[in-house]
CSV table of C-alpha atoms in Angstrom, one decimal:
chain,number,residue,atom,x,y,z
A,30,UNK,CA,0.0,0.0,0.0
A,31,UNK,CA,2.6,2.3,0.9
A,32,UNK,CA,4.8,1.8,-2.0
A,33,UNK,CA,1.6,1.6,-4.5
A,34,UNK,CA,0.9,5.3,-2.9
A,35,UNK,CA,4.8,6.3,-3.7
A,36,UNK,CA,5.1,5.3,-6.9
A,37,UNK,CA,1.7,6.6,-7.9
A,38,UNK,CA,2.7,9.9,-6.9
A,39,UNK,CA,6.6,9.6,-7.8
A,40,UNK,CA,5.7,8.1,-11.5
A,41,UNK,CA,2.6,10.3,-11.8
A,42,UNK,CA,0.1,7.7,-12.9
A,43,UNK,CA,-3.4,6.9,-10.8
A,44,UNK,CA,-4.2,3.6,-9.5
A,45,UNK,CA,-6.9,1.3,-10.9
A,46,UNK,CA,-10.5,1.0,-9.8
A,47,UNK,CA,-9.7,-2.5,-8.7
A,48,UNK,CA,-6.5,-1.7,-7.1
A,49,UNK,CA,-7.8,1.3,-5.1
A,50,UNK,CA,-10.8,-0.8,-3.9
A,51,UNK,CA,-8.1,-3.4,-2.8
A,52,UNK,CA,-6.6,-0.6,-0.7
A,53,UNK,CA,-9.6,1.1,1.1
A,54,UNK,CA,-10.5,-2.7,1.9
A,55,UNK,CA,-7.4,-3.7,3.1
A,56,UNK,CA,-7.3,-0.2,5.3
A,57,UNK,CA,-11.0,-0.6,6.8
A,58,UNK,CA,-9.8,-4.6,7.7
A,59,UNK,CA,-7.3,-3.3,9.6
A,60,UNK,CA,-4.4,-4.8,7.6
A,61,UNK,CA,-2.0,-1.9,8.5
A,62,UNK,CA,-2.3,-2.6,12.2
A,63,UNK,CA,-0.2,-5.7,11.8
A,64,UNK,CA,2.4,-3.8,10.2
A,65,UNK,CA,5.4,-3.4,13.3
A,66,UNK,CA,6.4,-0.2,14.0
A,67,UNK,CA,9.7,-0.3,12.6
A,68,UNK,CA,8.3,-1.2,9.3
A,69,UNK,CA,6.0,1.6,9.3
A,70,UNK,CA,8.8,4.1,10.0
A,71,UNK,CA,10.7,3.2,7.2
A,72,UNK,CA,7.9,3.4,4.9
A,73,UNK,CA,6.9,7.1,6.6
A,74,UNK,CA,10.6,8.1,6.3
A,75,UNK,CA,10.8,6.9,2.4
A,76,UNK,CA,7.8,8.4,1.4
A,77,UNK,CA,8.4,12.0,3.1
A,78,UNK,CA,11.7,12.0,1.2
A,79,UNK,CA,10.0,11.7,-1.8
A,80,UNK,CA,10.3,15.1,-4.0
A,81,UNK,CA,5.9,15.6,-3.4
A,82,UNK,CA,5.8,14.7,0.1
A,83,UNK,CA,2.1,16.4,-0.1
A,84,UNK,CA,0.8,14.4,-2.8
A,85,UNK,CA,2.0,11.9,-0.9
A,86,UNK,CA,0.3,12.4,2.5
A,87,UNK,CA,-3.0,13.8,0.6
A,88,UNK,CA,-3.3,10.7,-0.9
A,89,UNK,CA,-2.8,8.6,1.8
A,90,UNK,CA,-5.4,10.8,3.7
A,91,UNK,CA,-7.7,10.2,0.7
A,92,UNK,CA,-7.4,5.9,1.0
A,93,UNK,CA,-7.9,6.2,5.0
A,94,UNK,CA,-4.1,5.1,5.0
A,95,UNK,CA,-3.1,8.3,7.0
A,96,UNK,CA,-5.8,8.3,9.8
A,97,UNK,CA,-5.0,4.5,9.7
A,98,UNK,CA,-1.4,5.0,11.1
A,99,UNK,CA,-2.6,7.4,13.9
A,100,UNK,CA,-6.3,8.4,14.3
A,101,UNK,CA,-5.4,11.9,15.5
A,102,UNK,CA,-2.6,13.3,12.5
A,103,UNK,CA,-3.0,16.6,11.8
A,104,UNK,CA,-5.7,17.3,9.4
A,105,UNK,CA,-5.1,17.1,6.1
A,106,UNK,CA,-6.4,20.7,5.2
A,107,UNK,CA,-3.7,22.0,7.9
A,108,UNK,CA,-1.1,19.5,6.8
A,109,UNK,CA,-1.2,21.7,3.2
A,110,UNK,CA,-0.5,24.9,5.2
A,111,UNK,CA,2.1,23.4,7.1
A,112,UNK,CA,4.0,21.2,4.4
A,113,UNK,CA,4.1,24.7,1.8
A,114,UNK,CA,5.8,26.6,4.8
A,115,UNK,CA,8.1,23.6,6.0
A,116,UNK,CA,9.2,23.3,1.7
A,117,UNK,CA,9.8,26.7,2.2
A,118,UNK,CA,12.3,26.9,5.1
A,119,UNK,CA,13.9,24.0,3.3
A,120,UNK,CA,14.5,26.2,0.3
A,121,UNK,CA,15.8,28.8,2.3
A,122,UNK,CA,18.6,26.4,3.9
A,123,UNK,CA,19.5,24.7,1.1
A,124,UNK,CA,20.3,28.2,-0.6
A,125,UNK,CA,22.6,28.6,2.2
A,126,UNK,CA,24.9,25.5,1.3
A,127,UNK,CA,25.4,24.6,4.6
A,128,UNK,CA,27.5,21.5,5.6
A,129,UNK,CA,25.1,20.4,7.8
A,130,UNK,CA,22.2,18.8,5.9
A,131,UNK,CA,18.4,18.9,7.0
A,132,UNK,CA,16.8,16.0,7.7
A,133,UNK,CA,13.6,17.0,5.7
A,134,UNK,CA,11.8,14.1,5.9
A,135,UNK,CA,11.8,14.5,9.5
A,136,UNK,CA,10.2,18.4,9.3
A,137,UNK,CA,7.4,16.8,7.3
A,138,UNK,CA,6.7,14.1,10.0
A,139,UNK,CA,6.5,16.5,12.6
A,140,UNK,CA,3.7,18.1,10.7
A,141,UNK,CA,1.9,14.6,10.7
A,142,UNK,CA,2.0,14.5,14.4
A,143,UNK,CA,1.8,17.8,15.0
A,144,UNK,CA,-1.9,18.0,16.6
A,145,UNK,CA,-1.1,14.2,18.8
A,146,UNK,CA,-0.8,15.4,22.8
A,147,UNK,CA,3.0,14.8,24.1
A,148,UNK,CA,1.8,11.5,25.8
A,149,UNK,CA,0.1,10.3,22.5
A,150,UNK,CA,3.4,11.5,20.7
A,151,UNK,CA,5.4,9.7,22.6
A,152,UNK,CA,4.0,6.7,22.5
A,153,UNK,CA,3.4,7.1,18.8
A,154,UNK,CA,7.5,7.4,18.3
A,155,UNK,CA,8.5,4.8,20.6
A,156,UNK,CA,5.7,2.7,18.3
A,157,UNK,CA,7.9,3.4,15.7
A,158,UNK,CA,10.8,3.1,17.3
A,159,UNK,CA,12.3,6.0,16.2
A,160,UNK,CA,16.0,6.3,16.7
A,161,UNK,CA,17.5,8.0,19.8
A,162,UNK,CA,19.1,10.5,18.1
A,163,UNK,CA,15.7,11.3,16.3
A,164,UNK,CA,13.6,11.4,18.9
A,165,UNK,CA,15.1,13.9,20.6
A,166,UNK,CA,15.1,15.8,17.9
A,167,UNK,CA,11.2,15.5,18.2
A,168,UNK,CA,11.5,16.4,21.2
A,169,UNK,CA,12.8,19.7,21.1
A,170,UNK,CA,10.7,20.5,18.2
A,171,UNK,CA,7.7,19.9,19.9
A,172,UNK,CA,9.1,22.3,23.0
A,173,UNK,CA,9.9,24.9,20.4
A,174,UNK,CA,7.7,27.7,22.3
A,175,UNK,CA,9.7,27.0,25.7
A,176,UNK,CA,13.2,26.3,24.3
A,177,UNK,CA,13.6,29.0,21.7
A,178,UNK,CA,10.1,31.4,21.5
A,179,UNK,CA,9.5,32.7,24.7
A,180,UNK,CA,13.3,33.0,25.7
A,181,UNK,CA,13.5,35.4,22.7
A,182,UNK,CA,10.2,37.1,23.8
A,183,UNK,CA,11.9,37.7,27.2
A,184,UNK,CA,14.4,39.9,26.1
A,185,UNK,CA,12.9,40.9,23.1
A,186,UNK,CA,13.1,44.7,24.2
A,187,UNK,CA,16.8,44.3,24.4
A,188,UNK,CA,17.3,41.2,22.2
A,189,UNK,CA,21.3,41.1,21.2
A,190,UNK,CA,23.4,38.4,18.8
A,191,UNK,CA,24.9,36.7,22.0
A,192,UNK,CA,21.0,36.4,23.4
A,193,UNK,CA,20.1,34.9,20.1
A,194,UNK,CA,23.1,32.5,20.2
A,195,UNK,CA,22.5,31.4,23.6
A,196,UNK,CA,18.6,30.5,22.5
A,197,UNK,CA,19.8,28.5,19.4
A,198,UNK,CA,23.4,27.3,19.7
A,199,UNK,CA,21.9,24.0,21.6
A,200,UNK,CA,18.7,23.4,19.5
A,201,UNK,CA,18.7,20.8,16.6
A,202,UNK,CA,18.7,22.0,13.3
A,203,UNK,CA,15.3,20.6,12.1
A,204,UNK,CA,13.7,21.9,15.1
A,205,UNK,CA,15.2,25.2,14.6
A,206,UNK,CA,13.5,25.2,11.1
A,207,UNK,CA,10.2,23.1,12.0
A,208,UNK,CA,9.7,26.1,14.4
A,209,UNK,CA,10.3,28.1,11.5
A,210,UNK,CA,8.0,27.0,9.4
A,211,UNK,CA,5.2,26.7,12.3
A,212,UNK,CA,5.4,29.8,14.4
A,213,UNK,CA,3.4,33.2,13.4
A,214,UNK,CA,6.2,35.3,14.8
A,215,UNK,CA,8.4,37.2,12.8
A,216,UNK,CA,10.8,38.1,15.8
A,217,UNK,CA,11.5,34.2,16.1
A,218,UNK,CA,12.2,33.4,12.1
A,219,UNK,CA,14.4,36.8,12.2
A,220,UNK,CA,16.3,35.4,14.9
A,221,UNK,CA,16.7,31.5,13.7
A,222,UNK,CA,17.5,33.3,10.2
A,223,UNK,CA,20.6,35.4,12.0
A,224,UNK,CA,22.0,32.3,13.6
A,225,UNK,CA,21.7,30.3,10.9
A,226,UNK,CA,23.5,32.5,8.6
A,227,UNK,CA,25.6,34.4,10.8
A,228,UNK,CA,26.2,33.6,13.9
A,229,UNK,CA,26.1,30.0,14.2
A,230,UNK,CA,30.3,29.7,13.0
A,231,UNK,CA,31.4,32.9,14.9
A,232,UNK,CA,34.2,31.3,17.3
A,233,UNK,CA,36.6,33.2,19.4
A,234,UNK,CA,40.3,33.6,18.2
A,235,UNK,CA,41.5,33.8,21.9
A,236,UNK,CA,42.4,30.0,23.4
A,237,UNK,CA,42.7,28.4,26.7
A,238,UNK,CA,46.9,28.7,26.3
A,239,UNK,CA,46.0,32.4,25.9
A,240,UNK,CA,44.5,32.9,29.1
A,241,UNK,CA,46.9,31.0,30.8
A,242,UNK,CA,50.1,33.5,29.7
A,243,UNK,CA,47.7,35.8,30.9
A,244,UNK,CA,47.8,34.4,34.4
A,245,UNK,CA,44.0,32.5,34.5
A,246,UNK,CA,43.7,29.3,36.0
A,247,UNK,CA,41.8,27.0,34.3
A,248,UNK,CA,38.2,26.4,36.3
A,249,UNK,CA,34.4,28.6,35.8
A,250,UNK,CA,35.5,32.0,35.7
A,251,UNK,CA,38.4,30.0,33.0
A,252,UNK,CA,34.9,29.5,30.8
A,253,UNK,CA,33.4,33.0,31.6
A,254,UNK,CA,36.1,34.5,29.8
A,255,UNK,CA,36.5,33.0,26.7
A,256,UNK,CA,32.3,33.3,27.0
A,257,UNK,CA,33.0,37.3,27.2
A,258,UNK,CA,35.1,36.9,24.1
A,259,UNK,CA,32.5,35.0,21.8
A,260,UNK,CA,29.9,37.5,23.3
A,261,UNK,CA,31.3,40.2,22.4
A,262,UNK,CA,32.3,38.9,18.9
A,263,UNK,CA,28.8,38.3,18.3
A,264,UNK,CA,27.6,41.5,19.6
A,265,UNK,CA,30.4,43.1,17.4
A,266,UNK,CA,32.3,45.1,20.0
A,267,UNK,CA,35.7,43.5,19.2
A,268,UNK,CA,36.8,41.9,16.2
A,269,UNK,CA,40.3,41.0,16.6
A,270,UNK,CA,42.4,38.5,18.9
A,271,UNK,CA,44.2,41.7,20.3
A,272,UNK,CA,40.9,43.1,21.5
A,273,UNK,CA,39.8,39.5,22.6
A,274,UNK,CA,43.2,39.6,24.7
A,275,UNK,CA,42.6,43.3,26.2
A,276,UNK,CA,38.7,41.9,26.6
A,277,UNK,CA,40.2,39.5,29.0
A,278,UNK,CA,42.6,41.7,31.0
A,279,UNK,CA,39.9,43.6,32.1
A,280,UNK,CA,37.7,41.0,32.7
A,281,UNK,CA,40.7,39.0,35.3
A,282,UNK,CA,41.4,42.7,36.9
A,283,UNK,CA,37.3,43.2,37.2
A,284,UNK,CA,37.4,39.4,39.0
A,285,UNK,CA,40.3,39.8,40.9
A,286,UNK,CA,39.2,43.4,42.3
């Protein structure tokens, strides 16, 4: 069934009367249910890589197939929204020739489970028994509002580079753009834009061996200072290892005072 709905969609042709009747029948009979999880998941995972992930999932919505998986996915009519805005962000990023590549197929499943409560999420995943690595990608995505919109809200009066790093530097990728493509506010795609483009590879030039000719002793304060380096790199207040350097000077008098 799932492969029938691929290749319809990749090779553009409709399935036969008789074939599509085998389908709904084999749906309504509860065929699917037998499937294991794992066997679902790498059917979901091929078919959301496919280059109309859309006509993919509106068909399966059509032949019962995507209710079938999960009674509560997303509605198809908000799927469409969603799936336009998530091909979007992908766009966007792939413009950017990153090295890091997005999982897409991933953005698109998260649109699938979008509407399931965390609990019914959860156990949906572990169904499917999604890889560690990928769940916790899920994860975060689904906490988008608490790990990277309202920390931006807070200080959105006063919102600087080093805040917006500090939001994103720890979030993964594809639920940096899921949240993207999902959120209504502008403030938050501004901000994921600037770190992905610009602030995600700003290091400091200053090193550990640095500070220590400078008299620091490795411990937390150690860390604070090359912190108050990339900060103020990000912030663009200093641009040079010289400034870095005079940066930290001040900083160990400031500490030891």
């Amino acid at each position: 069934i799932f492969r029938a709905i691929r290749f319809e969609q990749r090779y553009h042709f409709h399935l036969g009367n008789l074939t599509e009747h085998l389908t709904e029948n084999a749906v309504k009979k509860g065929y699917l249910a037998q499937l294991s999880g794992t066997r679902v998941f790498n059917e979901l995972e091929t078919m959301l890589n496919e280059p109309n992930p859309l006509g993919i999932v509106e068909r399966m919505a059509e032949l019962g197939v995507l209710e079938a998986i999960h009674p509560r996915v997303t509605p198809i009519d908000e799927i469409r929204g969603l799936f336009r805005n998530i091909r979007a962000v992908i766009a966007w990023y792939e413009l950017m020739y990153r090295d890091e590549p997005a999982q897409a197929w991933l953005l698109y499943f998260l649109g699938i489970i979008e509407k399931l409560t965390g609990q019914e999420a959860q156990e949906f995943c572990r169904f499917l028994q999604l890889p560690s690595d990928i769940m916790q990608k899920v994860q975060a995505a689904r906490q988008g509002y608490r790990l990277m919109e309202r920390p931006l809200y807070e200080k959105l009066d006063a919102l600087r580079p080093s805040d917006v790093y500090a939001v994103f530097k720890n979030v993964p990728l594809e639920a940096m753009l899921y949240w993207m493509a999902k959120t209504k506010q502008e403030f938050v795609k501004k901000s994921a834009s600037l770190y992905l483009s610009k602030l995600k590879d700003v290091k400091p030039t200053i090193t550990g061996d640095d500070l220590i000719a400078l008299g620091a002793r490795p411990g937390p304060a150690f860390q604070q200072l090359l912190r108050d380096a990339l900060n103020a790199r990000l912030n663009g207040e200093i641009s040079t290892k010289e400034q870095e350097i005079e940066l930290a000077k001040k900083r160990m008098a400031e500490l030891s005072a």
